[in-house]
Short mmCIF file of C-alpha atoms in Angstrom, two decimals:
data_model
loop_
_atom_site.label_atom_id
_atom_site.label_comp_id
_atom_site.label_asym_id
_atom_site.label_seq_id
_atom_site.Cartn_x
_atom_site.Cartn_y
_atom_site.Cartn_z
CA UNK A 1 0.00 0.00 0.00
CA UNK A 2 1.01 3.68 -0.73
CA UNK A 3 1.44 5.76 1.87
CA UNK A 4 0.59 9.64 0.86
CA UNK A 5 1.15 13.07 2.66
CA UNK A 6 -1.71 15.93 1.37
CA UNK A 7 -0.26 19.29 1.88
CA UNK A 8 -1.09 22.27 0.17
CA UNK A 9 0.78 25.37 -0.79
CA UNK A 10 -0.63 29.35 -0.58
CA UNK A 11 1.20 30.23 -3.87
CA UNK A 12 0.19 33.85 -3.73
CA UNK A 13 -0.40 35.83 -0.56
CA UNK A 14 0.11 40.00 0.74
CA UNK A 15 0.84 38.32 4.77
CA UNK A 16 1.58 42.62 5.19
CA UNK A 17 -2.12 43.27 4.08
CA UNK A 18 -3.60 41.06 6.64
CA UNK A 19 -5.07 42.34 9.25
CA UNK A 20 -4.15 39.61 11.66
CA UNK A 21 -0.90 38.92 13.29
CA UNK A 22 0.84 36.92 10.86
CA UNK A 23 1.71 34.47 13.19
CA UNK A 24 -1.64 33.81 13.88
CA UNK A 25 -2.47 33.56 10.13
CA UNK A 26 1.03 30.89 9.45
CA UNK A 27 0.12 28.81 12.39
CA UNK A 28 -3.52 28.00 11.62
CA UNK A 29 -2.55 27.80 7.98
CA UNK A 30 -0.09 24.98 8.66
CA UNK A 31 -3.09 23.27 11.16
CA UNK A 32 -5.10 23.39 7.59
CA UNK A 33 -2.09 21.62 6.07
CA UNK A 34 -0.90 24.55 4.09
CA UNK A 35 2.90 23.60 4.43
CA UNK A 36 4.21 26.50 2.64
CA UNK A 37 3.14 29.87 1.66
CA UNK A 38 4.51 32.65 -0.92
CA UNK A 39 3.89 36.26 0.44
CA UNK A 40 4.90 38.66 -2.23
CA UNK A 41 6.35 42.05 -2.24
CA UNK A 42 4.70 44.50 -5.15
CA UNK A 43 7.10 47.72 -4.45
CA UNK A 44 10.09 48.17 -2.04
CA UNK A 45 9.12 48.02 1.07
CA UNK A 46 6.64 45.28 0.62
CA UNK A 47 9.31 43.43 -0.68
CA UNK A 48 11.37 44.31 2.45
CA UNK A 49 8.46 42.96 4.42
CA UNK A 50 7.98 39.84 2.32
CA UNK A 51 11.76 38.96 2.97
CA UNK A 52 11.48 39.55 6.33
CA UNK A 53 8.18 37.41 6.81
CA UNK A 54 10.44 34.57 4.92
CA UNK A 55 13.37 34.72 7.42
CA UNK A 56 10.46 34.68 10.15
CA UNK A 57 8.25 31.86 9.44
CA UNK A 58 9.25 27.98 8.23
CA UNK A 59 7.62 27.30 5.09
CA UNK A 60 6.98 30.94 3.93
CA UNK A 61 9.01 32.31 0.99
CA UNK A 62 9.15 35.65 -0.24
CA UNK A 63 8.40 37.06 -4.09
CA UNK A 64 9.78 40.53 -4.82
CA UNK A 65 9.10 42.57 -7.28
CA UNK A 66 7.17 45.86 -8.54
CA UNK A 67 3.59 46.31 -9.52
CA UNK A 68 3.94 48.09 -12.79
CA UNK A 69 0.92 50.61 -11.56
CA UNK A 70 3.00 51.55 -8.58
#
C-alpha cells in the first residue's frame, strides 16, 4: 500500500495586508495543512516585508518585485 502526505501550498499571498498577526495567520494555515506559503512584495518596502516574513516563518518564501501601476 502507498502511503501519501496531502499538503497544500498558498502560492500567492500580501501576509503585510492582513489584518491579523501573521503568526496567527502561518500557524492556523499549517493546522489546515498549508505547508508553505509565498507572500509577495509589489514595491520596495513590501518586498522588504515579504523577505522579512520569509526569514520569520518555516515554510513561507518571499516574491519581490514591482507592480507596474506603482
Amino acid at each position: 500500500m502507498i502511503k501519501v502526505s496531502i499538503f497544500f501550498v498558498e502560492t500567492h499571498t500580501h501576509l503585510d495586508l492582513i489584518k491579523r498577526n501573521a503568526q496567527e495567520v502561518v500557524k492556523d494555515a499549517a493546522e489546515k495543512k498549508v505547508t508553505k506559503m509565498v507572500t509577495i512584495g509589489i514595491d520596495l518596502e513590501s518586498s522588504k516585508i515579504a523577505l522579512e516574513f520569509a526569514s520569520l516563518f518555516e515554510g513561507v518564501y518571499a516574491a519581490v518585485g514591482f507592480h507596474p501601476h506603482e
